[in-house]
Amino acid sequence: VKVPAGHALAVDRDKFCRRLTEEILRMPRITVLREEVTELPEEGITIVATGPLTSDPLAEAIARFAGRGNLYFYDAISPIVDAGTLDRSILFAASRYGKGGEDYLNAPFSKEEYLRFYDALVSAESAPLQSFEKAMYFAGCLPIEELARRGVDTLRFGPMKPVGLTDPRTGNRPYAAVQLRLENLMADCYNLVGFQNHLRFPEQRRVFRMLP
């Protein structure tokens, strides 16, 4: 179900989950087993959806199947924003290039606002790595602070690119923009698109509250 930006669809989450479970249980070609899986099936096509706290036996089975001594895990945080805290006098609904409907809320930046945000982001303190983590990033999904450190304009050509957007308050394209995507059908929270990060929680609050 697609819900236009700024609109809400009332959903009883628990009732929805129960109904979904009931429908799955009624499907004759699906067998639900409520038990721990420790090995991968030897035949057939299998989809494995597990983690991040996968048990040791299953993790070892996956590693054997993949032909590697160990697999790599790196955690990042994708911030969620309470819809009730958004300033709708600044945000505007639009999709880049006018494609796909007005599915995003957009926070426009002036050059001065962007540079202040950039300086705060690159100087923010990251969360310490765990014993099983290394700073090995997937190029297509870099933490936003790591992306910012590659150059002052990197974000403006990445997750904060303003191309295809027009700020209705000025009639002009903003210097940069952050897009917010509806996170759930209840329309009570939004995801900051492309803002996965590895910052400490107080740093996230300090820096991301600078978004207009």
PDB file of N, CA and C in Angstrom, residues 23-92:
ATOM      1  N   GLU A  23      -2.640 -16.001   7.486  1.00  0.00           N
ATOM      2  CA  GLU A  23      -2.694 -16.247   6.043  1.00  0.00           C
ATOM      3  C   GLU A  23      -1.556 -17.177   5.609  1.00  0.00           C
ATOM      4  N   ILE A  24      -0.372 -16.960   6.162  1.00  0.00           N
ATOM      5  CA  ILE A  24       0.773 -17.814   5.815  1.00  0.00           C
ATOM      6  C   ILE A  24       0.513 -19.249   6.263  1.00  0.00           C
ATOM      7  N   LEU A  25      -0.014 -19.419   7.470  1.00  0.00           N
ATOM      8  CA  LEU A  25      -0.273 -20.761   7.988  1.00  0.00           C
ATOM      9  C   LEU A  25      -1.314 -21.506   7.167  1.00  0.00           C
ATOM     10  N   ARG A  26      -2.217 -20.765   6.500  1.00  0.00           N
ATOM     11  CA  ARG A  26      -3.258 -21.399   5.698  1.00  0.00           C
ATOM     12  C   ARG A  26      -2.764 -21.819   4.312  1.00  0.00           C
ATOM     13  N   MET A  27      -1.614 -21.350   3.904  1.00  0.00           N
ATOM     14  CA  MET A  27      -1.127 -21.653   2.553  1.00  0.00           C
ATOM     15  C   MET A  27      -0.616 -23.089   2.494  1.00  0.00           C
ATOM     16  N   PRO A  28      -1.195 -23.928   1.605  1.00  0.00           N
ATOM     17  CA  PRO A  28      -0.869 -25.359   1.600  1.00  0.00           C
ATOM     18  C   PRO A  28       0.577 -25.661   1.201  1.00  0.00           C
ATOM     19  N   ARG A  29       1.244 -24.757   0.478  1.00  0.00           N
ATOM     20  CA  ARG A  29       2.601 -25.032   0.010  1.00  0.00           C
ATOM     21  C   ARG A  29       3.673 -24.451   0.929  1.00  0.00           C
ATOM     22  N   ILE A  30       3.243 -23.915   2.077  1.00  0.00           N
ATOM     23  CA  ILE A  30       4.196 -23.384   3.055  1.00  0.00           C
ATOM     24  C   ILE A  30       4.085 -24.202   4.335  1.00  0.00           C
ATOM     25  N   THR A  31       5.216 -24.689   4.810  1.00  0.00           N
ATOM     26  CA  THR A  31       5.277 -25.402   6.089  1.00  0.00           C
ATOM     27  C   THR A  31       6.058 -24.540   7.076  1.00  0.00           C
ATOM     28  N   VAL A  32       5.447 -24.211   8.204  1.00  0.00           N
ATOM     29  CA  VAL A  32       6.089 -23.390   9.221  1.00  0.00           C
ATOM     30  C   VAL A  32       6.631 -24.305  10.315  1.00  0.00           C
ATOM     31  N   LEU A  33       7.927 -24.234  10.547  1.00  0.00           N
ATOM     32  CA  LEU A  33       8.574 -25.014  11.600  1.00  0.00           C
ATOM     33  C   LEU A  33       9.099 -24.052  12.649  1.00  0.00           C
ATOM     34  N   ARG A  34       8.645 -24.187  13.875  1.00  0.00           N
ATOM     35  CA  ARG A  34       9.084 -23.300  14.951  1.00  0.00           C
ATOM     36  C   ARG A  34      10.193 -23.984  15.739  1.00  0.00           C
ATOM     37  N   GLU A  35      11.381 -23.997  15.146  1.00  0.00           N
ATOM     38  CA  GLU A  35      12.525 -24.633  15.783  1.00  0.00           C
ATOM     39  C   GLU A  35      13.807 -23.995  15.269  1.00  0.00           C
ATOM     40  N   GLU A  36      14.878 -24.182  15.987  1.00  0.00           N
ATOM     41  CA  GLU A  36      16.160 -23.603  15.578  1.00  0.00           C
ATOM     42  C   GLU A  36      16.708 -24.328  14.352  1.00  0.00           C
ATOM     43  N   VAL A  37      17.210 -23.573  13.404  1.00  0.00           N
ATOM     44  CA  VAL A  37      17.851 -24.132  12.215  1.00  0.00           C
ATOM     45  C   VAL A  37      19.358 -24.052  12.417  1.00  0.00           C
ATOM     46  N   THR A  38      20.023 -25.188  12.295  1.00  0.00           N
ATOM     47  CA  THR A  38      21.472 -25.218  12.516  1.00  0.00           C
ATOM     48  C   THR A  38      22.248 -25.631  11.271  1.00  0.00           C
ATOM     49  N   GLU A  39      21.550 -26.124  10.242  1.00  0.00           N
ATOM     50  CA  GLU A  39      22.204 -26.561   9.014  1.00  0.00           C
ATOM     51  C   GLU A  39      21.400 -26.073   7.816  1.00  0.00           C
ATOM     52  N   LEU A  40      22.069 -25.896   6.683  1.00  0.00           N
ATOM     53  CA  LEU A  40      21.381 -25.559   5.445  1.00  0.00           C
ATOM     54  C   LEU A  40      20.930 -26.839   4.749  1.00  0.00           C
ATOM     55  N   PRO A  41      19.764 -26.833   4.111  1.00  0.00           N
ATOM     56  CA  PRO A  41      19.313 -28.021   3.370  1.00  0.00           C
ATOM     57  C   PRO A  41      20.310 -28.372   2.264  1.00  0.00           C
ATOM     58  N   GLU A  42      20.494 -29.659   2.025  1.00  0.00           N
ATOM     59  CA  GLU A  42      21.446 -30.094   1.008  1.00  0.00           C
ATOM     60  C   GLU A  42      20.871 -30.000  -0.397  1.00  0.00           C
ATOM     61  N   GLU A  43      19.540 -29.985  -0.522  1.00  0.00           N
ATOM     62  CA  GLU A  43      18.919 -29.940  -1.837  1.00  0.00           C
ATOM     63  C   GLU A  43      17.919 -28.780  -1.905  1.00  0.00           C
ATOM     64  N   GLY A  44      17.642 -28.381  -3.134  1.00  0.00           N
ATOM     65  CA  GLY A  44      16.638 -27.352  -3.353  1.00  0.00           C
ATOM     66  C   GLY A  44      17.196 -25.942  -3.197  1.00  0.00           C
ATOM     67  N   ILE A  45      16.343 -24.976  -3.468  1.00  0.00           N
ATOM     68  CA  ILE A  45      16.696 -23.564  -3.349  1.00  0.00           C
ATOM     69  C   ILE A  45      16.293 -23.073  -1.961  1.00  0.00           C
ATOM     70  N   THR A  46      17.208 -22.433  -1.281  1.00  0.00           N
ATOM     71  CA  THR A  46      16.968 -21.977   0.086  1.00  0.00           C
ATOM     72  C   THR A  46      17.276 -20.492   0.206  1.00  0.00           C
ATOM     73  N   ILE A  47      16.379 -19.754   0.819  1.00  0.00           N
ATOM     74  CA  ILE A  47      16.622 -18.355   1.164  1.00  0.00           C
ATOM     75  C   ILE A  47      16.900 -18.296   2.657  1.00  0.00           C
ATOM     76  N   VAL A  48      18.045 -17.776   3.029  1.00  0.00           N
ATOM     77  CA  VAL A  48      18.429 -17.663   4.429  1.00  0.00           C
ATOM     78  C   VAL A  48      18.310 -16.201   4.851  1.00  0.00           C
ATOM     79  N   ALA A  49      17.435 -15.933   5.812  1.00  0.00           N
ATOM     80  CA  ALA A  49      17.280 -14.581   6.351  1.00  0.00           C
ATOM     81  C   ALA A  49      17.503 -14.667   7.852  1.00  0.00           C
ATOM     82  N   THR A  50      18.677 -14.304   8.298  1.00  0.00           N
ATOM     83  CA  THR A  50      19.031 -14.482   9.696  1.00  0.00           C
ATOM     84  C   THR A  50      19.983 -13.381  10.138  1.00  0.00           C
ATOM     85  N   GLY A  51      19.999 -13.113  11.416  1.00  0.00           N
ATOM     86  CA  GLY A  51      20.996 -12.196  11.939  1.00  0.00           C
ATOM     87  C   GLY A  51      20.386 -10.913  12.464  1.00  0.00           C
ATOM     88  N   PRO A  52      21.240 -10.021  13.021  1.00  0.00           N
ATOM     89  CA  PRO A  52      22.694 -10.190  13.044  1.00  0.00           C
ATOM     90  C   PRO A  52      23.206 -11.186  14.083  1.00  0.00           C
ATOM     91  N   LEU A  53      22.373 -11.589  15.051  1.00  0.00           N
ATOM     92  CA  LEU A  53      22.850 -12.502  16.096  1.00  0.00           C
ATOM     93  C   LEU A  53      22.535 -13.945  15.731  1.00  0.00           C
ATOM     94  N   THR A  54      23.101 -14.403  14.618  1.00  0.00           N
ATOM     95  CA  THR A  54      22.913 -15.779  14.164  1.00  0.00           C
ATOM     96  C   THR A  54      23.657 -16.726  15.104  1.00  0.00           C
ATOM     97  N   SER A  55      23.049 -17.878  15.397  1.00  0.00           N
ATOM     98  CA  SER A  55      23.699 -18.833  16.287  1.00  0.00           C
ATOM     99  C   SER A  55      24.975 -19.376  15.644  1.00  0.00           C
ATOM    100  N   ASP A  56      25.897 -19.821  16.456  1.00  0.00           N
ATOM    101  CA  ASP A  56      27.194 -20.315  15.946  1.00  0.00           C
ATOM    102  C   ASP A  56      27.046 -21.474  14.964  1.00  0.00           C
ATOM    103  N   PRO A  57      26.196 -22.486  15.243  1.00  0.00           N
ATOM    104  CA  PRO A  57      26.095 -23.602  14.282  1.00  0.00           C
ATOM    105  C   PRO A  57      25.621 -23.159  12.899  1.00  0.00           C
ATOM    106  N   LEU A  58      24.608 -22.281  12.838  1.00  0.00           N
ATOM    107  CA  LEU A  58      24.114 -21.833  11.539  1.00  0.00           C
ATOM    108  C   LEU A  58      25.135 -20.931  10.852  1.00  0.00           C
ATOM    109  N   ALA A  59      25.815 -20.080  11.610  1.00  0.00           N
ATOM    110  CA  ALA A  59      26.846 -19.220  11.031  1.00  0.00           C
ATOM    111  C   ALA A  59      27.965 -20.063  10.414  1.00  0.00           C
ATOM    112  N   GLU A  60      28.332 -21.151  11.088  1.00  0.00           N
ATOM    113  CA  GLU A  60      29.375 -22.036  10.565  1.00  0.00           C
ATOM    114  C   GLU A  60      28.889 -22.757   9.315  1.00  0.00           C
ATOM    115  N   ALA A  61      27.607 -23.147   9.281  1.00  0.00           N
ATOM    116  CA  ALA A  61      27.050 -23.819   8.098  1.00  0.00           C
ATOM    117  C   ALA A  61      27.049 -22.869   6.902  1.00  0.00           C
ATOM    118  N   ILE A  62      26.707 -21.615   7.129  1.00  0.00           N
ATOM    119  CA  ILE A  62      26.714 -20.629   6.042  1.00  0.00           C
ATOM    120  C   ILE A  62      28.134 -20.405   5.543  1.00  0.00           C
ATOM    121  N   ALA A  63      29.090 -20.323   6.462  1.00  0.00           N
ATOM    122  CA  ALA A  63      30.491 -20.115   6.076  1.00  0.00           C
ATOM    123  C   ALA A  63      31.013 -21.290   5.252  1.00  0.00           C
ATOM    124  N   ARG A  64      30.621 -22.504   5.632  1.00  0.00           N
ATOM    125  CA  ARG A  64      31.064 -23.684   4.860  1.00  0.00           C
ATOM    126  C   ARG A  64      30.472 -23.643   3.458  1.00  0.00           C
ATOM    127  N   PHE A  65      29.204 -23.287   3.367  1.00  0.00           N
ATOM    128  CA  PHE A  65      28.540 -23.233   2.073  1.00  0.00           C
ATOM    129  C   PHE A  65      29.171 -22.154   1.190  1.00  0.00           C
ATOM    130  N   ALA A  66      29.503 -21.018   1.794  1.00  0.00           N
ATOM    131  CA  ALA A  66      30.072 -19.907   1.030  1.00  0.00           C
ATOM    132  C   ALA A  66      31.534 -20.146   0.665  1.00  0.00           C
ATOM    133  N   GLY A  67      32.143 -21.180   1.289  1.00  0.00           N
ATOM    134  CA  GLY A  67      33.534 -21.488   0.968  1.00  0.00           C
ATOM    135  C   GLY A  67      34.523 -20.503   1.552  1.00  0.00           C
ATOM    136  N   ARG A  68      34.146 -19.891   2.668  1.00  0.00           N
ATOM    137  CA  ARG A  68      35.028 -18.927   3.302  1.00  0.00           C
ATOM    138  C   ARG A  68      35.199 -19.295   4.768  1.00  0.00           C
ATOM    139  N   GLY A  69      36.367 -18.927   5.318  1.00  0.00           N
ATOM    140  CA  GLY A  69      36.624 -19.231   6.712  1.00  0.00           C
ATOM    141  C   GLY A  69      35.708 -18.471   7.650  1.00  0.00           C
ATOM    142  N   ASN A  70      35.374 -17.275   7.267  1.00  0.00           N
ATOM    143  CA  ASN A  70      34.427 -16.497   8.078  1.00  0.00           C
ATOM    144  C   ASN A  70      33.741 -15.477   7.195  1.00  0.00           C
ATOM    145  N   LEU A  71      32.626 -14.989   7.670  1.00  0.00           N
ATOM    146  CA  LEU A  71      31.866 -13.985   6.947  1.00  0.00           C
ATOM    147  C   LEU A  71      31.986 -12.658   7.686  1.00  0.00           C
ATOM    148  N   TYR A  72      31.675 -11.566   7.000  1.00  0.00           N
ATOM    149  CA  TYR A  72      31.909 -10.248   7.584  1.00  0.00           C
ATOM    150  C   TYR A  72      30.602  -9.563   7.954  1.00  0.00           C
ATOM    151  N   PHE A  73      30.599  -8.924   9.101  1.00  0.00           N
ATOM    152  CA  PHE A  73      29.427  -8.195   9.564  1.00  0.00           C
ATOM    153  C   PHE A  73      29.862  -6.808  10.012  1.00  0.00           C
ATOM    154  N   TYR A  74      29.177  -5.782   9.493  1.00  0.00           N
ATOM    155  CA  TYR A  74      29.440  -4.410   9.926  1.00  0.00           C
ATOM    156  C   TYR A  74      28.102  -3.720  10.138  1.00  0.00           C
ATOM    157  N   ASP A  75      27.909  -3.163  11.315  1.00  0.00           N
ATOM    158  CA  ASP A  75      26.623  -2.572  11.656  1.00  0.00           C
ATOM    159  C   ASP A  75      26.615  -1.077  11.381  1.00  0.00           C
ATOM    160  N   ALA A  76      25.492  -0.575  10.907  1.00  0.00           N
ATOM    161  CA  ALA A  76      25.275   0.859  10.733  1.00  0.00           C
ATOM    162  C   ALA A  76      23.855   1.180  11.175  1.00  0.00           C
ATOM    163  N   ILE A  77      23.629   2.444  11.489  1.00  0.00           N
ATOM    164  CA  ILE A  77      22.352   2.882  12.031  1.00  0.00           C
ATOM    165  C   ILE A  77      21.634   3.717  10.990  1.00  0.00           C
ATOM    166  N   SER A  78      20.363   3.419  10.761  1.00  0.00           N
ATOM    167  CA  SER A  78      19.558   4.217   9.843  1.00  0.00           C
ATOM    168  C   SER A  78      18.564   5.017  10.676  1.00  0.00           C
ATOM    169  N   PRO A  79      18.759   6.327  10.810  1.00  0.00           N
ATOM    170  CA  PRO A  79      17.927   7.105  11.735  1.00  0.00           C
ATOM    171  C   PRO A  79      16.484   7.248  11.275  1.00  0.00           C
ATOM    172  N   ILE A  80      15.577   7.190  12.232  1.00  0.00           N
ATOM    173  CA  ILE A  80      14.148   7.342  12.003  1.00  0.00           C
ATOM    174  C   ILE A  80      13.678   8.608  12.724  1.00  0.00           C
ATOM    175  N   VAL A  81      12.825   9.390  12.063  1.00  0.00           N
ATOM    176  CA  VAL A  81      12.382  10.672  12.602  1.00  0.00           C
ATOM    177  C   VAL A  81      10.893  10.597  12.962  1.00  0.00           C
ATOM    178  N   ASP A  82      10.532  11.104  14.122  1.00  0.00           N
ATOM    179  CA  ASP A  82       9.146  11.187  14.554  1.00  0.00           C
ATOM    180  C   ASP A  82       8.427  12.208  13.672  1.00  0.00           C
ATOM    181  N   ALA A  83       7.371  11.774  12.992  1.00  0.00           N
ATOM    182  CA  ALA A  83       6.657  12.661  12.063  1.00  0.00           C
ATOM    183  C   ALA A  83       6.089  13.892  12.761  1.00  0.00           C
ATOM    184  N   GLY A  84       5.753  13.765  14.028  1.00  0.00           N
ATOM    185  CA  GLY A  84       5.176  14.882  14.757  1.00  0.00           C
ATOM    186  C   GLY A  84       6.147  16.011  15.026  1.00  0.00           C
ATOM    187  N   THR A  85       7.451  15.769  14.814  1.00  0.00           N
ATOM    188  CA  THR A  85       8.461  16.792  15.084  1.00  0.00           C
ATOM    189  C   THR A  85       8.870  17.553  13.819  1.00  0.00           C
ATOM    190  N   LEU A  86       8.294  17.213  12.679  1.00  0.00           N
ATOM    191  CA  LEU A  86       8.709  17.819  11.419  1.00  0.00           C
ATOM    192  C   LEU A  86       8.085  19.199  11.231  1.00  0.00           C
ATOM    193  N   ASP A  87       8.877  20.130  10.711  1.00  0.00           N
ATOM    194  CA  ASP A  87       8.402  21.490  10.438  1.00  0.00           C
ATOM    195  C   ASP A  87       7.884  21.537   9.003  1.00  0.00           C
ATOM    196  N   ARG A  88       6.567  21.423   8.861  1.00  0.00           N
ATOM    197  CA  ARG A  88       5.962  21.353   7.527  1.00  0.00           C
ATOM    198  C   ARG A  88       5.991  22.699   6.789  1.00  0.00           C
ATOM    199  N   SER A  89       6.351  23.761   7.489  1.00  0.00           N
ATOM    200  CA  SER A  89       6.449  25.050   6.799  1.00  0.00           C
ATOM    201  C   SER A  89       7.740  25.136   5.977  1.00  0.00           C
ATOM    202  N   ILE A  90       8.696  24.265   6.276  1.00  0.00           N
ATOM    203  CA  ILE A  90       9.966  24.239   5.534  1.00  0.00           C
ATOM    204  C   ILE A  90       9.996  23.076   4.552  1.00  0.00           C
ATOM    205  N   LEU A  91       9.560  21.909   5.000  1.00  0.00           N
ATOM    206  CA  LEU A  91       9.581  20.718   4.155  1.00  0.00           C
ATOM    207  C   LEU A  91       8.579  20.839   3.011  1.00  0.00           C
ATOM    208  N   PHE A  92       8.901  20.220   1.885  1.00  0.00           N
ATOM    209  CA  PHE A  92       7.935  20.171   0.785  1.00  0.00           C
ATOM    210  C   PHE A  92       7.936  18.777   0.175  1.00  0.00           C
TER     211      PHE A  92
END
